[in-house]
Amino acid sequence: MAIERTLSIIKPDATARNITGRIITKLEDAGLRIIAQKRVRWRTSEAQKFYEVHKERPFYDDLVAFMTSGPIVLQVLEGEDAVARNREVMGATNPADAAPGTIRAEFAESIERNSVHGSDSPENAAKEIALCFSDDEIVG
Ligand code: GDP
């Protein structure tokens, strides 16, 4: 298995409930290393750009409003098979379908307020990391 990087976001529903540490523990316990991290609040234009692939979806405007409703934590995770491993520890998009023990099963409030984002392919991971971090912010 290759060492990969993936972009992770701890979403506003989780920062509001002060559970970033509990989510980070799940990521680290899954063998993922946080090699860059920052807490930010996105402007509408930043959320729109990040979720551009979803702009035709009916939930796009709601998603942008949610992702700008409070602070988020942006992370670059590194590890073996990091993209798939992170998706596994996140659980399914809808917490009702998420496997027991996953972040979304334990912490998500709804299909929208589902606590975390994770890149869905190595190609998208590279794009999302470049969108959210400069090279000198990725410190290992
Ligand atoms: P993910 O890769 O598991 O995050 O899922 P998607 O890429 O399909 O969707 C991106 C994000 O949009 C999800 O994480 C949710 O926050 C939100 N979302 C997805 N599906 C729905 C939906 O049917 N309704 C609403 N309101 N939000 C959704």
PDB file of C-alpha atoms and ligand atoms in Angstrom:
ATOM      1  CA  MET A   1       0.000   0.000   0.000  1.00  0.00           C
ATOM      2  CA  ALA A   2       1.192   3.475  -0.834  1.00  0.00           C
ATOM      3  CA  ILE A   3       1.656   6.358   1.575  1.00  0.00           C
ATOM      4  CA  GLU A   4      -0.978   8.903   0.558  1.00  0.00           C
ATOM      5  CA  ARG A   5      -2.268  12.272   1.663  1.00  0.00           C
ATOM      6  CA  THR A   6      -5.897  13.297   1.958  1.00  0.00           C
ATOM      7  CA  LEU A   7      -7.810  16.422   2.933  1.00  0.00           C
ATOM      8  CA  SER A   8      -9.981  16.235   6.040  1.00  0.00           C
ATOM      9  CA  ILE A   9     -12.364  18.882   7.382  1.00  0.00           C
ATOM     10  CA  ILE A  10     -13.955  18.928  10.813  1.00  0.00           C
ATOM     11  CA  LYS A  11     -17.249  20.685  10.053  1.00  0.00           C
ATOM     12  CA  PRO A  12     -19.108  23.459  11.933  1.00  0.00           C
ATOM     13  CA  ASP A  13     -21.529  21.094  13.700  1.00  0.00           C
ATOM     14  CA  ALA A  14     -18.507  19.468  15.377  1.00  0.00           C
ATOM     15  CA  THR A  15     -16.578  22.650  16.236  1.00  0.00           C
ATOM     16  CA  ALA A  16     -19.809  24.034  17.758  1.00  0.00           C
ATOM     17  CA  ARG A  17     -20.089  20.993  20.059  1.00  0.00           C
ATOM     18  CA  ASN A  18     -16.388  21.143  21.063  1.00  0.00           C
ATOM     19  CA  ILE A  19     -15.664  17.601  19.843  1.00  0.00           C
ATOM     20  CA  THR A  20     -12.686  18.223  17.545  1.00  0.00           C
ATOM     21  CA  GLY A  21     -10.399  16.345  19.939  1.00  0.00           C
ATOM     22  CA  ARG A  22     -12.636  13.285  19.971  1.00  0.00           C
ATOM     23  CA  ILE A  23     -12.677  13.259  16.165  1.00  0.00           C
ATOM     24  CA  ILE A  24      -8.898  13.700  15.981  1.00  0.00           C
ATOM     25  CA  THR A  25      -8.463  10.723  18.316  1.00  0.00           C
ATOM     26  CA  LYS A  26     -10.473   8.564  15.898  1.00  0.00           C
ATOM     27  CA  LEU A  27      -8.305   9.711  12.969  1.00  0.00           C
ATOM     28  CA  GLU A  28      -5.054   9.084  14.839  1.00  0.00           C
ATOM     29  CA  ASP A  29      -6.254   5.710  16.126  1.00  0.00           C
ATOM     30  CA  ALA A  30      -6.915   4.749  12.482  1.00  0.00           C
ATOM     31  CA  GLY A  31      -3.212   5.294  11.736  1.00  0.00           C
ATOM     32  CA  LEU A  32      -3.595   8.702  10.099  1.00  0.00           C
ATOM     33  CA  ARG A  33      -1.049  11.405  10.922  1.00  0.00           C
ATOM     34  CA  ILE A  34      -2.050  15.083  10.897  1.00  0.00           C
ATOM     35  CA  ILE A  35       0.764  16.756   8.954  1.00  0.00           C
ATOM     36  CA  ALA A  36      -1.006  20.133   8.604  1.00  0.00           C
ATOM     37  CA  GLN A  37      -3.921  21.662  10.479  1.00  0.00           C
ATOM     38  CA  LYS A  38      -5.644  25.035  10.847  1.00  0.00           C
ATOM     39  CA  ARG A  39      -8.920  26.349  12.251  1.00  0.00           C
ATOM     40  CA  VAL A  40     -10.555  28.845   9.883  1.00  0.00           C
ATOM     41  CA  ARG A  41     -13.937  30.296   9.035  1.00  0.00           C
ATOM     42  CA  TRP A  42     -14.729  30.109   5.330  1.00  0.00           C
ATOM     43  CA  ARG A  43     -16.225  32.971   3.355  1.00  0.00           C
ATOM     44  CA  THR A  44     -19.152  32.027   1.116  1.00  0.00           C
ATOM     45  CA  SER A  45     -16.911  32.228  -1.969  1.00  0.00           C
ATOM     46  CA  GLU A  46     -14.428  29.744  -0.448  1.00  0.00           C
ATOM     47  CA  ALA A  47     -17.146  27.194   0.383  1.00  0.00           C
ATOM     48  CA  GLN A  48     -18.705  27.625  -3.067  1.00  0.00           C
ATOM     49  CA  LYS A  49     -15.347  26.985  -4.724  1.00  0.00           C
ATOM     50  CA  PHE A  50     -14.556  23.954  -2.564  1.00  0.00           C
ATOM     51  CA  TYR A  51     -17.938  22.335  -3.288  1.00  0.00           C
ATOM     52  CA  GLU A  52     -18.128  23.431  -6.941  1.00  0.00           C
ATOM     53  CA  VAL A  53     -18.567  19.782  -8.049  1.00  0.00           C
ATOM     54  CA  HIS A  54     -21.887  19.758  -6.176  1.00  0.00           C
ATOM     55  CA  LYS A  55     -23.247  23.024  -7.585  1.00  0.00           C
ATOM     56  CA  GLU A  56     -26.056  21.342  -9.532  1.00  0.00           C
ATOM     57  CA  ARG A  57     -27.164  19.315  -6.495  1.00  0.00           C
ATOM     58  CA  PRO A  58     -30.333  20.485  -4.687  1.00  0.00           C
ATOM     59  CA  PHE A  59     -28.507  20.762  -1.360  1.00  0.00           C
ATOM     60  CA  TYR A  60     -25.638  22.968  -2.656  1.00  0.00           C
ATOM     61  CA  ASP A  61     -26.845  26.310  -1.214  1.00  0.00           C
ATOM     62  CA  ASP A  62     -27.688  24.708   2.133  1.00  0.00           C
ATOM     63  CA  LEU A  63     -24.297  23.012   2.237  1.00  0.00           C
ATOM     64  CA  VAL A  64     -22.477  26.298   1.544  1.00  0.00           C
ATOM     65  CA  ALA A  65     -24.551  28.048   4.248  1.00  0.00           C
ATOM     66  CA  PHE A  66     -23.755  25.262   6.719  1.00  0.00           C
ATOM     67  CA  MET A  67     -20.027  25.205   5.956  1.00  0.00           C
ATOM     68  CA  THR A  68     -19.795  28.980   6.523  1.00  0.00           C
ATOM     69  CA  SER A  69     -21.950  28.954   9.677  1.00  0.00           C
ATOM     70  CA  GLY A  70     -19.004  28.542  12.067  1.00  0.00           C
ATOM     71  CA  PRO A  71     -15.338  27.604  12.307  1.00  0.00           C
ATOM     72  CA  ILE A  72     -13.967  24.501  10.618  1.00  0.00           C
ATOM     73  CA  VAL A  73     -10.691  22.612  11.064  1.00  0.00           C
ATOM     74  CA  LEU A  74      -8.784  21.881   7.851  1.00  0.00           C
ATOM     75  CA  GLN A  75      -6.290  19.012   7.982  1.00  0.00           C
ATOM     76  CA  VAL A  76      -3.900  17.159   5.726  1.00  0.00           C
ATOM     77  CA  LEU A  77      -3.762  13.517   6.807  1.00  0.00           C
ATOM     78  CA  GLU A  78      -0.965  11.183   5.774  1.00  0.00           C
ATOM     79  CA  GLY A  79      -0.692   7.419   6.017  1.00  0.00           C
ATOM     80  CA  GLU A  80      -0.949   4.122   4.186  1.00  0.00           C
ATOM     81  CA  ASP A  81      -3.922   4.226   1.847  1.00  0.00           C
ATOM     82  CA  ALA A  82      -4.948   7.473   3.570  1.00  0.00           C
ATOM     83  CA  VAL A  83      -7.850   8.361   1.246  1.00  0.00           C
ATOM     84  CA  ALA A  84      -9.672   5.045   1.724  1.00  0.00           C
ATOM     85  CA  ARG A  85      -8.677   4.693   5.360  1.00  0.00           C
ATOM     86  CA  ASN A  86     -10.073   8.125   6.186  1.00  0.00           C
ATOM     87  CA  ARG A  87     -13.325   7.368   4.312  1.00  0.00           C
ATOM     88  CA  GLU A  88     -13.583   4.170   6.326  1.00  0.00           C
ATOM     89  CA  VAL A  89     -13.145   5.864   9.705  1.00  0.00           C
ATOM     90  CA  MET A  90     -15.549   8.672   8.646  1.00  0.00           C
ATOM     91  CA  GLY A  91     -18.407   6.283   7.807  1.00  0.00           C
ATOM     92  CA  ALA A  92     -21.234   6.734   5.293  1.00  0.00           C
ATOM     93  CA  THR A  93     -22.476  10.236   4.350  1.00  0.00           C
ATOM     94  CA  ASN A  94     -25.810   9.600   6.059  1.00  0.00           C
ATOM     95  CA  PRO A  95     -25.159   8.765   9.725  1.00  0.00           C
ATOM     96  CA  ALA A  96     -28.150   6.401   9.640  1.00  0.00           C
ATOM     97  CA  ASP A  97     -26.096   4.213   7.263  1.00  0.00           C
ATOM     98  CA  ALA A  98     -22.707   4.659   8.967  1.00  0.00           C
ATOM     99  CA  ALA A  99     -21.048   1.596  10.498  1.00  0.00           C
ATOM    100  CA  PRO A 100     -20.804   1.454  14.301  1.00  0.00           C
ATOM    101  CA  GLY A 101     -17.659   3.066  15.670  1.00  0.00           C
ATOM    102  CA  THR A 102     -17.209   5.435  12.730  1.00  0.00           C
ATOM    103  CA  ILE A 103     -17.017   9.203  13.272  1.00  0.00           C
ATOM    104  CA  ARG A 104     -20.340   9.847  11.581  1.00  0.00           C
ATOM    105  CA  ALA A 105     -22.112   7.026  13.444  1.00  0.00           C
ATOM    106  CA  GLU A 106     -20.942   8.461  16.756  1.00  0.00           C
ATOM    107  CA  PHE A 107     -21.046  12.194  16.156  1.00  0.00           C
ATOM    108  CA  ALA A 108     -23.025  13.257  13.047  1.00  0.00           C
ATOM    109  CA  GLU A 109     -26.335  15.042  13.564  1.00  0.00           C
ATOM    110  CA  SER A 110     -27.802  14.527  10.048  1.00  0.00           C
ATOM    111  CA  ILE A 111     -26.890  13.787   6.422  1.00  0.00           C
ATOM    112  CA  GLU A 112     -25.798  17.439   6.092  1.00  0.00           C
ATOM    113  CA  ARG A 113     -24.412  18.102   9.582  1.00  0.00           C
ATOM    114  CA  ASN A 114     -22.203  15.040   9.377  1.00  0.00           C
ATOM    115  CA  SER A 115     -19.129  16.312  11.253  1.00  0.00           C
ATOM    116  CA  VAL A 116     -16.365  15.537   8.729  1.00  0.00           C
ATOM    117  CA  HIS A 117     -15.291  15.768   5.098  1.00  0.00           C
ATOM    118  CA  GLY A 118     -12.703  13.519   3.466  1.00  0.00           C
ATOM    119  CA  SER A 119     -11.415  13.513  -0.113  1.00  0.00           C
ATOM    120  CA  ASP A 120     -12.923  10.710  -2.210  1.00  0.00           C
ATOM    121  CA  SER A 121      -9.909   9.956  -4.460  1.00  0.00           C
ATOM    122  CA  PRO A 122      -6.160  10.644  -4.526  1.00  0.00           C
ATOM    123  CA  GLU A 123      -6.732  13.019  -7.479  1.00  0.00           C
ATOM    124  CA  ASN A 124      -9.339  15.040  -5.581  1.00  0.00           C
ATOM    125  CA  ALA A 125      -7.167  14.929  -2.458  1.00  0.00           C
ATOM    126  CA  ALA A 126      -4.315  16.628  -4.324  1.00  0.00           C
ATOM    127  CA  LYS A 127      -6.685  19.306  -5.651  1.00  0.00           C
ATOM    128  CA  GLU A 128      -8.358  19.915  -2.278  1.00  0.00           C
ATOM    129  CA  ILE A 129      -5.032  20.072  -0.403  1.00  0.00           C
ATOM    130  CA  ALA A 130      -3.703  22.622  -2.905  1.00  0.00           C
ATOM    131  CA  LEU A 131      -6.894  24.665  -2.507  1.00  0.00           C
ATOM    132  CA  CYS A 132      -6.678  24.756   1.302  1.00  0.00           C
ATOM    133  CA  PHE A 133      -2.945  24.767   2.155  1.00  0.00           C
ATOM    134  CA  SER A 134       0.230  26.356   0.863  1.00  0.00           C
ATOM    135  CA  ASP A 135       3.256  24.042   0.645  1.00  0.00           C
ATOM    136  CA  ASP A 136       4.953  25.703   3.620  1.00  0.00           C
ATOM    137  CA  GLU A 137       1.941  25.015   5.859  1.00  0.00           C
ATOM    138  CA  ILE A 138       2.414  21.250   5.413  1.00  0.00           C
ATOM    139  CA  VAL A 139       5.016  20.625   8.042  1.00  0.00           C
ATOM    140  CA  GLY A 140       5.004  16.859   8.551  1.00  0.00           C
TER     141      GLY A 140
HETATM  142  P1  GDP B   1     -19.303  12.797   1.383  1.00  0.00           P
HETATM  143  O1  GDP B   1     -18.196  12.581   0.369  1.00  0.00           O
HETATM  144  O2  GDP B   1     -19.601  11.565   2.193  1.00  0.00           O
HETATM  145  O3  GDP B   1     -19.041  14.006   2.261  1.00  0.00           O
HETATM  146  O4  GDP B   1     -20.671  13.071   0.583  1.00  0.00           O
HETATM  147  P2  GDP B   1     -20.981  13.929  -0.738  1.00  0.00           P
HETATM  148  O5  GDP B   1     -19.727  14.307  -1.472  1.00  0.00           O
HETATM  149  O6  GDP B   1     -22.025  13.174  -1.501  1.00  0.00           O
HETATM  150  O7  GDP B   1     -21.701  15.241  -0.180  1.00  0.00           O
HETATM  151  C1  GDP B   1     -20.946  16.324   0.330  1.00  0.00           C
HETATM  152  C2  GDP B   1     -21.627  16.834   1.582  1.00  0.00           C
HETATM  153  O8  GDP B   1     -22.911  17.381   1.225  1.00  0.00           O
HETATM  154  C3  GDP B   1     -21.980  15.763   2.628  1.00  0.00           C
HETATM  155  O9  GDP B   1     -20.904  15.413   3.449  1.00  0.00           O
HETATM  156  C4  GDP B   1     -23.101  16.444   3.393  1.00  0.00           C
HETATM  157  O10 GDP B   1     -22.608  17.422   4.327  1.00  0.00           O
HETATM  158  C5  GDP B   1     -23.861  17.156   2.268  1.00  0.00           C
HETATM  159  N1  GDP B   1     -24.938  16.313   1.713  1.00  0.00           N
HETATM  160  C6  GDP B   1     -24.824  15.166   0.982  1.00  0.00           C
HETATM  161  N2  GDP B   1     -26.016  14.676   0.629  1.00  0.00           N
HETATM  162  C7  GDP B   1     -26.928  15.537   1.151  1.00  0.00           C
HETATM  163  C8  GDP B   1     -28.364  15.583   1.127  1.00  0.00           C
HETATM  164  O11 GDP B   1     -29.045  14.725   0.537  1.00  0.00           O
HETATM  165  N3  GDP B   1     -28.962  16.633   1.778  1.00  0.00           N
HETATM  166  C9  GDP B   1     -28.225  17.603   2.416  1.00  0.00           C
HETATM  167  N4  GDP B   1     -28.880  18.611   3.031  1.00  0.00           N
HETATM  168  N5  GDP B   1     -26.882  17.595   2.460  1.00  0.00           N
HETATM  169  C10 GDP B   1     -26.243  16.578   1.838  1.00  0.00           C
END
